[in-house]
Amino acid sequence: MELRHNNHIQEDPWASLRAFTTARIALGRTGAAIPLKEVLAFRLAHAHARDAVYSHLDTNGLQEKLQAIFAGPVLQLHSSVADRYEYLQRPDKGRRLDTESSGRLSALKDEYKQQDIAIILADGLSATALNIHAIPLLELLLPMLKAAGRSVAPLCLAEQGRVAIGDEIGALLQAKCTLVLIGERPGLSSADSMGAYLTYSPRPGNTDETRNCISNIREEGLDYSHAAGKISYLVSEAFRLCLSGVDLKDNYGLFLEK
């Protein structure tokens, strides 16, 4: 008896919408199953997401590039986490500096402290995102901050860091505001998404409602120019109102229309 296989892929009626999103929609089907190419693409995306979680921050490469666009010191710091496995299991340790790093900040000369804004680059859950997107964003953002008259504390590279590590760094630098650039939790279509968290009056113990988040900074998401403009706007508003978080509304779109 001869068996015949029908490998024809039946297109989804929404297939045209795939041109507008990287989300997994309108995959089509072969019989009652998803086409093999889509199954393989899903597994590849899942592998990229796992790789991003375990990727390493290119501290030396980033420091070299940062020193080319920033006149002040660039400091390499580390959280109290021992390794990546502990980072994933103990979020609390990723929010605090280790003893050596906190000592380095405390010993800094006074001329580097009490600046308007401290910028921290942390690996978060995707060091890949920082390695790719941090420099192009800062190349646009730093001139905007300078033009607005904002002084910038030494730039900090924080390995194995979470968002709240910026509170301790900002407090030790006595900065009025912190901006934490961090790798976001990888999605199955966005393993390199970077977020930016703005906190006015940083201090250990701050909670998430005190921060403003700008998410999905990458070429396929929020582009560098728009992200830099939005951050610059929120920094200006934070200093005008002396606050950040839920009470600081993102009216950047209305600002652009003026």
Coordinates of C-alpha atoms in Angstrom, one line a residue:
M1 CA 0.0 0.0 0.0
E2 CA 1.5 3.4 -1.0
L3 CA 1.3 6.1 1.6
R4 CA 1.0 9.7 0.4
H5 CA 2.0 12.6 2.6
N6 CA 0.6 16.1 2.1
N7 CA 3.3 18.5 3.2
H8 CA 1.4 21.5 1.9
I9 CA 1.5 24.5 4.4
Q10 CA -1.9 26.1 4.7
E11 CA -1.4 29.9 5.0
D12 CA -3.1 31.8 7.8
P13 CA -5.5 34.6 6.8
W14 CA -3.5 37.0 9.0
A15 CA -0.2 36.3 7.2
S16 CA 0.0 39.9 5.9
L17 CA 0.2 41.2 9.5
R18 CA 3.6 39.6 10.0
A19 CA 5.1 42.5 8.1
F20 CA 4.3 44.7 11.1
T21 CA 5.5 42.7 14.1
T22 CA 8.1 40.1 15.1
A23 CA 5.5 38.4 17.3
R24 CA 4.7 34.8 16.4
I25 CA 1.3 35.2 14.7
A26 CA -0.1 33.7 11.5
L27 CA 2.3 30.8 11.5
G28 CA 0.2 28.7 9.2
R29 CA -0.2 24.9 9.6
T30 CA 0.4 21.6 8.1
G31 CA -2.5 19.4 8.9
A32 CA -3.1 19.9 12.6
A33 CA 0.5 20.9 13.4
I34 CA 2.6 24.0 13.2
P35 CA 5.0 23.9 10.2
L36 CA 8.4 22.4 10.9
K37 CA 10.3 25.6 10.0
E38 CA 8.3 27.5 12.6
V39 CA 9.0 24.9 15.3
L40 CA 12.7 25.2 14.5
A41 CA 12.6 29.0 14.5
F42 CA 10.9 28.9 18.0
R43 CA 13.6 26.6 19.3
L44 CA 16.3 28.8 17.9
A45 CA 14.8 31.9 19.5
H46 CA 14.5 30.0 22.8
A47 CA 18.2 29.2 22.6
H48 CA 19.1 32.8 21.9
A49 CA 17.1 33.9 25.0
R50 CA 18.9 31.3 27.2
D51 CA 22.3 32.5 25.8
A52 CA 21.4 36.1 26.6
V53 CA 20.7 35.3 30.2
Y54 CA 24.1 33.7 30.6
S55 CA 26.0 36.2 28.4
H56 CA 28.8 38.3 29.9
L57 CA 29.2 42.0 30.1
D58 CA 32.1 43.1 27.9
T59 CA 33.5 45.4 30.6
N60 CA 36.8 46.1 28.9
G61 CA 35.4 46.7 25.5
L62 CA 32.6 49.0 26.9
Q63 CA 35.1 50.9 29.1
E64 CA 37.3 51.6 26.1
K65 CA 34.3 52.9 24.1
L66 CA 32.9 54.9 27.0
Q67 CA 36.2 56.7 27.5
A68 CA 36.2 57.7 23.9
I69 CA 32.9 59.6 24.4
F70 CA 33.1 60.6 28.0
A71 CA 35.8 62.8 29.6
G72 CA 35.4 61.6 33.2
P73 CA 36.3 58.3 34.9
V74 CA 34.7 55.0 34.0
L75 CA 34.5 52.6 37.0
Q76 CA 34.1 48.8 36.9
L77 CA 32.0 47.6 39.8
H78 CA 30.5 44.3 40.9
S79 CA 27.4 43.3 42.9
S80 CA 27.6 41.1 45.9
V81 CA 26.7 38.1 43.7
A82 CA 29.4 35.4 43.4
D83 CA 28.4 34.0 40.0
R84 CA 25.6 33.8 37.5
Y85 CA 23.8 31.0 39.2
E86 CA 23.6 32.9 42.5
Y87 CA 22.5 36.0 40.5
L88 CA 19.5 34.1 39.2
Q89 CA 18.7 32.6 42.6
R90 CA 19.4 35.6 44.9
P91 CA 18.0 38.8 43.4
D92 CA 18.7 40.6 46.6
K93 CA 22.4 40.2 46.2
G94 CA 22.3 41.7 42.7
R95 CA 20.8 44.9 44.2
R96 CA 23.9 45.6 46.4
L97 CA 27.5 46.2 45.7
D98 CA 30.3 44.0 47.0
T99 CA 32.6 45.5 49.7
E100 CA 35.4 46.3 47.3
S101 CA 33.1 48.2 44.9
S102 CA 31.4 50.2 47.7
G103 CA 34.8 51.1 49.1
R104 CA 36.0 52.4 45.7
L105 CA 33.0 54.7 45.4
S106 CA 33.3 55.9 49.0
A107 CA 37.0 56.7 48.4
L108 CA 36.4 58.8 45.3
K109 CA 37.5 62.4 45.3
D110 CA 34.8 64.9 46.2
E111 CA 35.1 66.5 42.8
Y112 CA 33.4 63.4 41.3
K113 CA 30.5 63.5 43.8
Q114 CA 27.3 65.5 44.1
Q115 CA 26.8 65.6 40.4
D116 CA 23.3 65.8 38.8
I117 CA 23.1 62.3 37.3
A118 CA 24.9 59.0 37.7
I119 CA 24.7 56.6 34.8
I120 CA 25.1 52.9 35.5
L121 CA 25.4 50.1 32.9
A122 CA 24.3 46.8 34.4
D123 CA 24.1 43.4 32.6
G124 CA 20.7 42.5 34.1
L125 CA 19.2 39.5 32.4
S126 CA 20.9 40.2 29.0
A127 CA 24.4 41.5 28.9
T128 CA 24.1 41.1 25.1
A129 CA 21.7 44.1 25.1
L130 CA 24.2 46.3 26.9
N131 CA 27.1 45.2 24.7
I132 CA 25.1 46.1 21.6
H133 CA 23.0 49.1 22.5
A134 CA 24.5 51.1 25.4
I135 CA 27.2 52.9 23.4
P136 CA 24.9 54.0 20.5
L137 CA 22.4 55.3 23.0
L138 CA 24.9 57.2 25.1
E139 CA 26.5 58.8 22.0
L140 CA 23.2 60.6 21.6
L141 CA 22.2 61.0 25.2
L142 CA 25.4 62.5 26.7
P143 CA 25.5 65.5 24.4
M144 CA 21.8 66.1 25.2
L145 CA 22.5 66.1 29.0
K146 CA 25.5 68.4 28.5
A147 CA 23.4 70.8 26.4
A148 CA 20.8 70.9 29.2
G149 CA 23.5 71.8 31.7
R150 CA 23.5 68.5 33.6
S151 CA 26.7 67.3 35.2
V152 CA 27.4 63.6 35.0
A153 CA 29.2 61.5 37.7
P154 CA 31.7 58.9 36.8
L155 CA 30.1 56.2 34.5
C156 CA 29.8 52.9 36.3
L157 CA 29.8 49.4 34.8
A158 CA 28.1 47.1 37.3
E159 CA 28.5 43.3 36.7
Q160 CA 25.8 41.0 37.9
G161 CA 23.7 44.0 38.8
R162 CA 19.9 44.5 39.0
V163 CA 18.1 47.8 38.7
A164 CA 18.2 48.7 42.4
I165 CA 22.0 48.6 42.4
G166 CA 21.7 52.1 41.0
D167 CA 20.3 53.3 44.3
E168 CA 23.4 52.3 46.3
I169 CA 25.7 53.7 43.6
G170 CA 23.8 56.9 43.4
A171 CA 23.8 57.3 47.2
L172 CA 27.5 56.7 47.4
L173 CA 28.2 59.2 44.6
Q174 CA 25.7 61.6 46.3
A175 CA 24.1 62.1 42.8
K176 CA 20.7 63.8 42.6
C177 CA 19.5 61.3 40.0
T178 CA 20.5 57.9 38.5
L179 CA 19.9 56.3 35.1
V180 CA 20.4 52.6 35.0
L181 CA 20.8 51.0 31.5
I182 CA 20.2 47.3 31.9
G183 CA 19.5 44.2 29.9
E184 CA 15.8 43.2 30.1
R185 CA 14.4 39.7 30.5
P186 CA 14.8 38.2 27.0
G187 CA 11.7 37.4 25.0
L188 CA 11.4 34.8 22.3
S189 CA 11.7 37.6 19.7
S190 CA 13.9 40.1 21.6
A191 CA 16.9 38.6 23.3
D192 CA 18.7 41.9 23.1
S193 CA 16.2 44.4 24.6
M194 CA 17.7 47.1 26.8
G195 CA 15.8 49.1 29.4
A196 CA 16.5 52.5 31.1
Y197 CA 15.4 53.2 34.7
L198 CA 15.4 56.8 36.0
T199 CA 15.3 57.4 39.8
Y200 CA 15.4 60.9 41.4
S201 CA 17.0 61.0 44.9
P202 CA 18.5 57.5 44.8
R203 CA 19.0 55.6 48.1
P204 CA 18.9 52.0 49.2
G205 CA 15.4 50.9 49.9
N206 CA 13.7 52.7 47.0
T207 CA 11.0 50.6 45.4
D208 CA 9.8 50.4 41.9
E209 CA 7.1 53.1 42.0
T210 CA 9.9 55.6 42.5
R211 CA 11.3 54.9 39.0
N212 CA 10.5 55.6 35.4
C213 CA 11.2 52.9 32.9
I214 CA 11.9 53.2 29.2
S215 CA 11.7 49.7 27.8
N216 CA 12.6 47.8 24.6
I217 CA 15.5 50.0 23.4
R218 CA 16.8 48.3 20.3
E219 CA 16.7 48.8 16.6
E220 CA 13.5 46.7 16.2
G221 CA 11.9 48.5 19.1
L222 CA 12.4 52.0 20.5
D223 CA 15.2 53.4 18.4
Y224 CA 18.2 55.2 19.9
S225 CA 17.2 58.7 18.9
H226 CA 13.7 58.4 20.3
A227 CA 15.0 56.7 23.5
A228 CA 17.6 59.4 24.1
G229 CA 15.1 62.1 23.6
K230 CA 12.6 60.5 25.9
I231 CA 15.3 60.0 28.6
S232 CA 16.5 63.6 28.3
Y233 CA 12.9 64.8 28.6
L234 CA 12.2 62.8 31.7
V235 CA 15.5 63.9 33.3
S236 CA 14.5 67.5 32.8
E237 CA 11.1 66.9 34.2
A238 CA 12.5 65.0 37.2
F239 CA 14.7 68.0 38.1
R240 CA 11.9 70.4 37.5
L241 CA 9.5 68.5 39.8
C242 CA 12.1 67.0 42.1
L243 CA 10.6 63.5 41.8
S244 CA 10.4 60.4 39.6
G245 CA 8.2 57.3 39.3
V246 CA 4.4 57.2 39.2
D247 CA 4.1 60.9 39.8
L248 CA 6.3 61.8 36.9
K249 CA 4.2 61.4 33.7
D250 CA 5.8 60.6 30.4
N251 CA 4.4 63.4 28.2
Y252 CA 7.3 63.3 25.7
G253 CA 4.8 62.8 22.8
L254 CA 3.0 66.0 23.8
F255 CA 6.4 67.7 24.2
L256 CA 7.3 66.9 20.6
E257 CA 4.1 68.3 19.3
K258 CA 4.7 71.7 20.8

